[in-house]
């Protein structure tokens, strides 16, 4: 056992402490607290990992955990995972997330930039509670060998029985079969689309046949989006509307040319391309690129209101290689006038994609990111190509967790 003083929050939501000169990453502690912790991993020369067992000196920002089954009062191996900030007052949660993003931009992006993480506007997220609960419209429960249902314990693959799922929207919380058993099943998905009824899907681990994927409807403002029931969609009830507004506002109108070869990379079912189109009109030209064939098919239909919109099924890196290879002088000029929106996976766009985008020299980039370090790394790479960060907004789309979403605009500096 160690007595540790938590100093700051690291990327990943774990507090940083020191013991006899060694870094200790300790879960379930808040910076400024003194805790009694048990080391769980001492196999590294430079750091250890530990779990908080008891809070000796509590932060004024410590609150009763929003999920009793994830509380520090439980043994670490019995704490439900997925709500690692649920013991922290929401205002402090957002401040800690801002610190992580600001630090990442400094260390990996080479820039000092002020960051404010904003709560989702309640008007965009009906039913979501200010205490960091009631926001998840999609969640997965796992099934143990004996059929017991529950989330995994934090940082493990052990199924933990629970009596509640407070992060879920009310429709999913009511639907969750927490007291039932499902022998032979692997997982249970709960989905509450904004334009459809709440659904429970039991999976035995077998992949669903391509032709049998059910489709649901999501509503964002006045628009409807078709998306596969098991396809990607933003999890927070107000996330799609929040990002629609943020991306629309992030585009610099003075740099936007509706006739340019505008791009929506990692475009999914076309949510962000539609956001740009709603601002700049139905003659806007934009190509949405997505590797998932089903998502691309939905994007084609979802973007049908724009005569210049098209959806392409391709890996983004391969699409950019082909685009550069095939572009004639006229298309190269239209690419230089372009706005590029990109919403890459958690790992970020990466060097190859960043290099390919920069080679096309678009006027501006609007980058949507769910990982601070990946965003900062890509910002640093883009700065090497002469792009600078001009605009940054961050949103608390994952309350009671360490995750944060950011929307950044970078522009080519002539």
Coordinates of C-alpha atoms in Angstrom, one line a residue:
X1 CA 0.0 0.0 0.0
X2 CA 1.1 3.5 -0.8
X3 CA 0.0 6.9 0.4
X4 CA 0.1 9.1 -2.7
X5 CA -0.7 12.8 -3.5
X6 CA -2.4 13.1 -6.9
X7 CA -0.7 16.0 -8.8
X8 CA -2.5 16.2 -12.2
X9 CA -4.6 14.2 -14.7
X10 CA -2.8 12.5 -17.5
X11 CA -4.2 11.6 -20.9
X12 CA -6.5 8.7 -20.3
X13 CA -8.0 10.1 -17.2
X14 CA -5.6 8.6 -14.6
X15 CA -4.0 10.8 -12.0
X16 CA -0.3 11.3 -11.8
X17 CA 1.6 10.9 -8.5
X18 CA 5.2 10.2 -7.4
X19 CA 6.6 7.7 -4.9
X20 CA 10.3 7.8 -4.1
X21 CA 11.0 9.5 -7.5
X22 CA 8.9 7.0 -9.5
X23 CA 5.8 8.1 -11.4
X24 CA 2.7 6.3 -10.3
X25 CA -0.5 6.4 -12.4
X26 CA -3.3 6.1 -9.9
X27 CA -7.0 5.6 -10.8
X28 CA -10.0 7.2 -9.2
X29 CA -8.0 10.1 -7.6
X30 CA -8.5 13.9 -8.2
X31 CA -5.5 16.2 -8.4
X32 CA -4.9 17.7 -4.9
X33 CA -6.1 14.6 -3.1
X34 CA -4.2 12.3 -0.8
X35 CA -5.1 8.7 -1.3
X36 CA -4.2 5.2 -0.1
X37 CA -3.5 3.1 -3.1
X38 CA -2.6 -0.4 -4.1
X39 CA 0.0 -1.0 -6.8
X40 CA -1.4 -3.2 -9.6
X41 CA 1.4 -3.1 -12.0
X42 CA 5.1 -2.6 -11.0
X43 CA 6.7 -4.3 -14.0
X44 CA 8.0 -1.1 -15.6
X45 CA 11.2 0.7 -14.8
X46 CA 9.8 4.2 -15.1
X47 CA 6.3 4.0 -13.7
X48 CA 3.8 1.9 -11.7
X49 CA 0.0 1.7 -11.9
X50 CA -2.2 1.8 -8.8
X51 CA -5.8 1.8 -7.7
X52 CA -7.3 4.1 -5.1
X53 CA -8.5 2.2 -2.1
X54 CA -9.3 5.0 0.2
X55 CA -9.4 8.8 0.0
X56 CA -7.5 10.3 2.9
X57 CA -7.8 13.9 2.0
X58 CA -10.6 14.6 -0.4
X59 CA -10.8 17.3 -3.1
X60 CA -13.6 19.8 -2.7
X61 CA -14.6 18.7 -6.2
X62 CA -15.2 15.1 -5.1
X63 CA -18.9 14.2 -5.2
X64 CA -20.8 11.0 -4.7
X65 CA -20.2 8.9 -7.8
X66 CA -23.0 9.1 -10.4
X67 CA -22.7 5.4 -10.7
X68 CA -22.7 3.6 -7.4
X69 CA -21.3 0.5 -8.9
X70 CA -18.2 2.5 -10.1
X71 CA -17.5 4.2 -6.7
X72 CA -14.3 4.0 -4.8
X73 CA -16.3 2.4 -2.0
X74 CA -16.2 -0.8 -4.1
X75 CA -13.2 -3.1 -4.5
X76 CA -11.3 -2.0 -7.6
X77 CA -11.9 -5.3 -9.4
X78 CA -15.7 -4.8 -8.9
X79 CA -15.9 -1.2 -10.1
X80 CA -17.8 -0.8 -13.3
X81 CA -15.8 0.8 -16.1
X82 CA -16.8 3.6 -18.4
X83 CA -17.4 6.4 -15.9
X84 CA -13.9 7.2 -14.6
X85 CA -14.7 10.9 -13.9
X86 CA -18.1 10.2 -12.3
X87 CA -16.8 11.1 -8.8
X88 CA -15.7 14.6 -10.0
X89 CA -18.0 17.7 -10.1
X90 CA -18.9 18.4 -13.7
X91 CA -17.2 21.9 -13.8
X92 CA -13.9 20.4 -12.5
X93 CA -14.3 17.5 -15.0
X94 CA -14.3 20.0 -17.9
X95 CA -11.4 21.9 -16.4
X96 CA -9.3 18.8 -16.2
X97 CA -10.1 17.9 -19.8
X98 CA -9.1 21.4 -20.9
X99 CA -5.8 20.9 -19.1
X100 CA -5.1 17.7 -20.9
X101 CA -5.9 19.2 -24.3
X102 CA -3.9 22.3 -23.6
X103 CA -0.9 20.2 -22.4
X104 CA -1.1 17.9 -25.5
X105 CA -1.1 20.9 -27.8
X106 CA 2.0 22.3 -26.1
X107 CA 3.9 19.0 -26.0
X108 CA 2.9 17.5 -29.3
X109 CA 1.7 20.4 -31.4
X110 CA 4.3 22.9 -30.3
X111 CA 1.8 25.7 -29.5
X112 CA 0.4 27.3 -26.5
X113 CA -3.4 27.7 -26.9
X114 CA -6.1 28.5 -24.4
X115 CA -8.7 25.8 -24.1
X116 CA -12.3 25.9 -22.7
X117 CA -14.3 22.8 -22.6
X118 CA -18.0 23.6 -22.9
X119 CA -21.0 21.7 -21.7
X120 CA -23.5 20.7 -24.4
X121 CA -26.3 23.2 -24.8
X122 CA -29.3 21.7 -23.0
X123 CA -31.5 22.8 -25.9
X124 CA -29.6 20.4 -28.2
X125 CA -29.8 17.5 -25.8
X126 CA -33.3 17.1 -24.2
X127 CA -33.4 14.7 -21.3
X128 CA -29.6 14.9 -20.6
X129 CA -28.9 15.8 -17.0
X130 CA -26.4 18.3 -15.8
X131 CA -24.8 15.9 -13.4
X132 CA -23.2 14.0 -16.2
X133 CA -25.8 11.3 -16.6
X134 CA -28.6 10.4 -19.1
X135 CA -26.7 11.1 -22.3
X136 CA -25.7 7.8 -23.9
X137 CA -27.9 6.7 -26.8
X138 CA -25.7 3.6 -27.5
X139 CA -24.1 1.3 -25.1
X140 CA -22.8 -2.3 -25.0
X141 CA -23.2 -4.7 -22.1
X142 CA -21.1 -7.8 -21.9
X143 CA -22.2 -11.4 -21.0
X144 CA -20.2 -13.6 -18.7
X145 CA -19.9 -17.4 -19.2
X146 CA -22.8 -18.0 -16.8
X147 CA -25.0 -15.6 -18.7
X148 CA -24.7 -12.7 -16.3
X149 CA -25.0 -9.2 -17.9
X150 CA -23.1 -6.1 -17.1
X151 CA -20.3 -3.8 -18.1
X152 CA -16.6 -4.7 -17.9
X153 CA -14.9 -3.8 -14.7
X154 CA -12.5 -0.8 -15.1
X155 CA -9.4 -1.7 -17.0
X156 CA -10.3 -5.4 -17.3
X157 CA -12.6 -7.8 -19.2
X158 CA -14.4 -9.1 -16.2
X159 CA -18.2 -8.7 -16.4
X160 CA -19.5 -6.8 -13.3
X161 CA -23.2 -7.2 -12.4
X162 CA -24.9 -3.8 -11.9
X163 CA -28.3 -2.6 -10.9
X164 CA -28.2 0.6 -13.0
X165 CA -26.8 2.3 -16.1
X166 CA -27.0 6.0 -15.2
X167 CA -25.1 7.3 -18.2
X168 CA -27.7 5.9 -20.6
X169 CA -30.7 7.9 -21.8
X170 CA -33.9 7.0 -19.9
X171 CA -35.2 4.8 -22.7
X172 CA -32.1 2.6 -22.6
X173 CA -31.9 2.5 -18.8
X174 CA -35.5 1.1 -18.8
X175 CA -34.6 -1.4 -21.5
X176 CA -31.4 -2.7 -20.1
X177 CA -31.9 -6.4 -19.0
X178 CA -29.6 -6.1 -16.0
X179 CA -31.3 -8.8 -13.9
X180 CA -31.6 -11.3 -16.8
X181 CA -29.3 -14.0 -18.0
X182 CA -28.3 -14.7 -21.6
X183 CA -26.4 -18.0 -21.7
X184 CA -24.5 -18.4 -25.0
X185 CA -24.6 -14.7 -25.8
X186 CA -21.4 -12.5 -26.0
X187 CA -22.8 -9.0 -25.8
X188 CA -26.0 -6.9 -25.7
X189 CA -26.2 -3.7 -27.6
X190 CA -28.7 -1.0 -26.6
X191 CA -29.6 1.7 -29.1
X192 CA -31.9 4.7 -28.8
X193 CA -31.9 6.5 -32.2
X194 CA -33.5 10.0 -32.1
X195 CA -35.8 9.1 -35.0
X196 CA -36.7 5.5 -34.1
X197 CA -37.7 3.3 -31.1
X198 CA -35.2 2.1 -28.5
X199 CA -33.8 -1.4 -29.4
X200 CA -32.0 -4.2 -27.7
X201 CA -29.8 -6.5 -29.8
X202 CA -28.4 -9.8 -28.4
X203 CA -25.2 -10.9 -30.2
X204 CA -23.6 -14.4 -30.1
X205 CA -20.4 -13.1 -31.6
X206 CA -21.2 -14.1 -35.2
X207 CA -20.9 -11.4 -37.8
X208 CA -24.2 -10.1 -39.2
X209 CA -24.7 -11.0 -42.9
X210 CA -24.2 -8.1 -45.2
X211 CA -27.7 -8.1 -46.5
X212 CA -29.5 -8.2 -43.1
X213 CA -28.3 -5.0 -41.4
X214 CA -31.3 -3.1 -40.0
X215 CA -31.3 0.7 -40.6
X216 CA -32.3 3.4 -38.2
X217 CA -33.0 7.1 -38.5
X218 CA -31.3 9.9 -36.6
X219 CA -32.7 13.5 -36.5
X220 CA -30.5 16.5 -36.5
X221 CA -32.4 19.8 -36.6
X222 CA -34.7 19.6 -39.6
X223 CA -32.7 16.8 -41.3
X224 CA -33.0 13.0 -41.1
X225 CA -30.0 10.7 -41.5
X226 CA -30.2 7.0 -42.3
X227 CA -27.5 4.9 -40.5
X228 CA -27.1 1.2 -40.0
X229 CA -28.3 0.1 -36.5
X230 CA -24.8 -1.2 -35.9
X231 CA -23.0 1.6 -37.8
X232 CA -21.2 4.6 -36.3
X233 CA -23.2 7.6 -34.9
X234 CA -22.3 10.0 -32.2
X235 CA -23.2 8.6 -28.8
X236 CA -24.3 11.7 -26.8
X237 CA -27.9 12.7 -27.4
X238 CA -26.8 16.2 -28.3
X239 CA -23.5 15.4 -30.0
X240 CA -24.6 15.4 -33.6
X241 CA -26.3 18.7 -33.3
X242 CA -23.4 20.2 -31.3
X243 CA -20.8 19.1 -33.9
X244 CA -23.1 20.3 -36.8
X245 CA -23.1 23.8 -35.3
X246 CA -19.5 23.7 -34.4
X247 CA -18.3 22.7 -37.9
X248 CA -20.6 25.1 -39.6
X249 CA -19.3 27.9 -37.5
X250 CA -15.6 26.8 -37.8
X251 CA -15.5 27.2 -41.6
X252 CA -14.2 30.6 -42.5
X253 CA -16.7 31.9 -45.0
X254 CA -14.1 34.3 -46.6
X255 CA -12.0 31.3 -47.5
X256 CA -14.9 29.0 -48.5
X257 CA -15.5 28.5 -52.3
X258 CA -18.6 26.4 -53.0
X259 CA -17.3 25.6 -56.5
X260 CA -13.9 24.3 -55.1
X261 CA -13.1 20.6 -54.7
X262 CA -14.2 20.5 -51.1
X263 CA -13.7 17.3 -49.1
X264 CA -15.3 15.5 -46.2
X265 CA -12.8 12.9 -45.1
X266 CA -13.8 10.0 -42.9
X267 CA -17.3 11.2 -43.7
X268 CA -19.5 8.4 -42.3
X269 CA -23.1 8.9 -43.3
X270 CA -22.5 12.5 -44.3
X271 CA -23.3 14.4 -41.1
X272 CA -20.6 17.0 -41.4
X273 CA -20.8 17.4 -45.2
X274 CA -24.5 18.2 -44.6
X275 CA -23.5 20.8 -41.9
X276 CA -21.3 22.6 -44.4
X277 CA -24.0 22.3 -47.1
X278 CA -26.7 23.8 -44.9
X279 CA -24.5 26.9 -44.4
X280 CA -23.3 27.4 -48.0
X281 CA -26.2 26.2 -50.2
X282 CA -27.4 23.4 -52.5
X283 CA -24.9 24.2 -55.2
X284 CA -21.9 23.5 -53.0
X285 CA -19.5 20.9 -54.3
X286 CA -18.2 18.4 -51.8
X287 CA -16.9 14.8 -51.9
X288 CA -17.5 12.7 -48.8
X289 CA -15.0 9.8 -48.4
X290 CA -15.6 6.8 -46.1
X291 CA -14.1 3.3 -46.1
X292 CA -17.3 1.6 -45.0
X293 CA -19.4 0.8 -48.0
X294 CA -22.7 0.7 -46.1
X295 CA -22.0 4.2 -44.6
X296 CA -21.1 5.5 -48.0
X297 CA -24.4 4.3 -49.4
X298 CA -26.3 6.1 -46.7
X299 CA -24.2 9.2 -47.2
X300 CA -25.2 9.3 -50.9
X301 CA -28.8 9.3 -49.9
X302 CA -28.4 11.7 -46.9
X303 CA -26.6 14.2 -49.2
X304 CA -29.1 14.1 -52.0
X305 CA -30.2 17.7 -51.5
X306 CA -26.9 19.0 -52.8
X307 CA -26.4 18.6 -56.6
X308 CA -22.6 18.9 -56.2
X309 CA -22.3 16.3 -53.4
X310 CA -21.1 12.8 -53.9
X311 CA -20.1 9.9 -51.6
X312 CA -17.0 7.7 -52.4
X313 CA -16.2 4.4 -50.8
X314 CA -12.4 4.4 -50.2
X315 CA -9.7 4.4 -47.5
X316 CA -8.8 8.1 -47.1
X317 CA -5.1 7.6 -47.6
X318 CA -5.7 5.7 -50.9
X319 CA -8.3 8.2 -52.0
X320 CA -5.8 11.1 -51.6
X321 CA -3.1 9.3 -53.5
X322 CA -5.4 8.7 -56.4
X323 CA -6.8 12.2 -56.2
X324 CA -3.3 13.7 -56.5
X325 CA -2.4 11.4 -59.3
X326 CA -5.5 12.0 -61.4
X327 CA -5.9 15.8 -60.8
X328 CA -5.2 17.9 -63.8
X329 CA -4.4 21.6 -63.7
X330 CA -8.0 22.7 -63.3
X331 CA -8.7 20.2 -60.5
X332 CA -5.5 21.1 -58.7
X333 CA -6.6 24.8 -58.7
X334 CA -10.0 23.7 -57.3
X335 CA -8.3 21.7 -54.6
X336 CA -6.1 24.7 -53.6
X337 CA -9.4 26.7 -53.1
X338 CA -10.9 23.8 -51.1
X339 CA -12.1 23.4 -47.6
X340 CA -11.3 20.0 -46.1
X341 CA -13.3 18.7 -43.2
X342 CA -12.0 15.6 -41.5
X343 CA -13.2 13.5 -38.6
X344 CA -10.7 10.7 -38.2
X345 CA -10.9 7.8 -35.8
X346 CA -9.5 8.1 -32.3
X347 CA -6.0 7.4 -33.6
X348 CA -6.1 10.5 -35.7
X349 CA -5.3 11.1 -39.3
X350 CA -1.6 10.3 -39.0
X351 CA 1.5 11.4 -40.9
X352 CA 0.7 9.9 -44.3
X353 CA -2.8 11.4 -44.5
X354 CA -1.6 14.7 -43.2
X355 CA 1.2 14.8 -45.8
X356 CA -1.2 14.0 -48.6
X357 CA -3.7 16.6 -47.5
X358 CA -1.0 19.3 -47.2
X359 CA 0.4 18.4 -50.7
X360 CA -3.0 19.5 -52.1
X361 CA -2.6 22.9 -50.3
X362 CA -6.3 23.5 -49.5
X363 CA -7.2 26.9 -48.0
X364 CA -8.5 25.6 -44.7
X365 CA -9.0 22.4 -42.7
X366 CA -11.7 21.8 -40.1
X367 CA -10.5 18.9 -37.9
X368 CA -12.9 17.1 -35.6
X369 CA -11.1 15.1 -33.0
X370 CA -12.0 12.8 -30.0
X371 CA -8.5 12.3 -28.8
X372 CA -6.3 15.3 -27.5
X373 CA -3.0 13.7 -28.2
X374 CA -3.9 12.6 -31.7
X375 CA -5.2 16.0 -32.5
X376 CA -2.1 17.7 -31.1
X377 CA 0.2 15.4 -33.0
X378 CA -1.6 16.1 -36.3
X379 CA -1.7 19.9 -35.6
X380 CA 2.1 19.7 -35.1
X381 CA 2.5 17.8 -38.4
X382 CA 0.3 20.3 -40.2
X383 CA 2.3 23.2 -38.8
X384 CA 5.4 21.7 -40.4
X385 CA 3.5 22.1 -43.7
X386 CA 2.7 25.8 -43.1
X387 CA -0.8 25.4 -41.6
X388 CA -1.5 27.2 -38.3
X389 CA -4.3 26.6 -35.7
X390 CA -6.7 29.6 -35.9
X391 CA -9.7 28.3 -34.0
X392 CA -10.4 25.7 -31.4
X393 CA -13.6 24.7 -29.6
X394 CA -13.9 21.8 -27.2
X395 CA -17.1 20.1 -26.0
X396 CA -17.9 17.7 -23.1
X397 CA -19.6 15.1 -25.3
X398 CA -18.7 12.3 -22.9
X399 CA -19.6 13.5 -19.3
X400 CA -18.4 11.4 -16.4
X401 CA -15.6 10.1 -18.6
X402 CA -12.2 11.5 -19.5
X403 CA -13.0 11.8 -23.2
X404 CA -13.4 15.2 -24.9
X405 CA -14.3 16.3 -28.4
X406 CA -12.6 19.2 -30.2
X407 CA -13.2 21.1 -33.4
X408 CA -10.2 23.0 -34.8
X409 CA -9.6 25.2 -37.9
X410 CA -6.2 25.4 -39.5
X411 CA -5.4 27.6 -42.4
X412 CA -2.5 27.8 -44.9
X413 CA -0.2 30.7 -44.0
X414 CA 1.0 32.3 -47.2

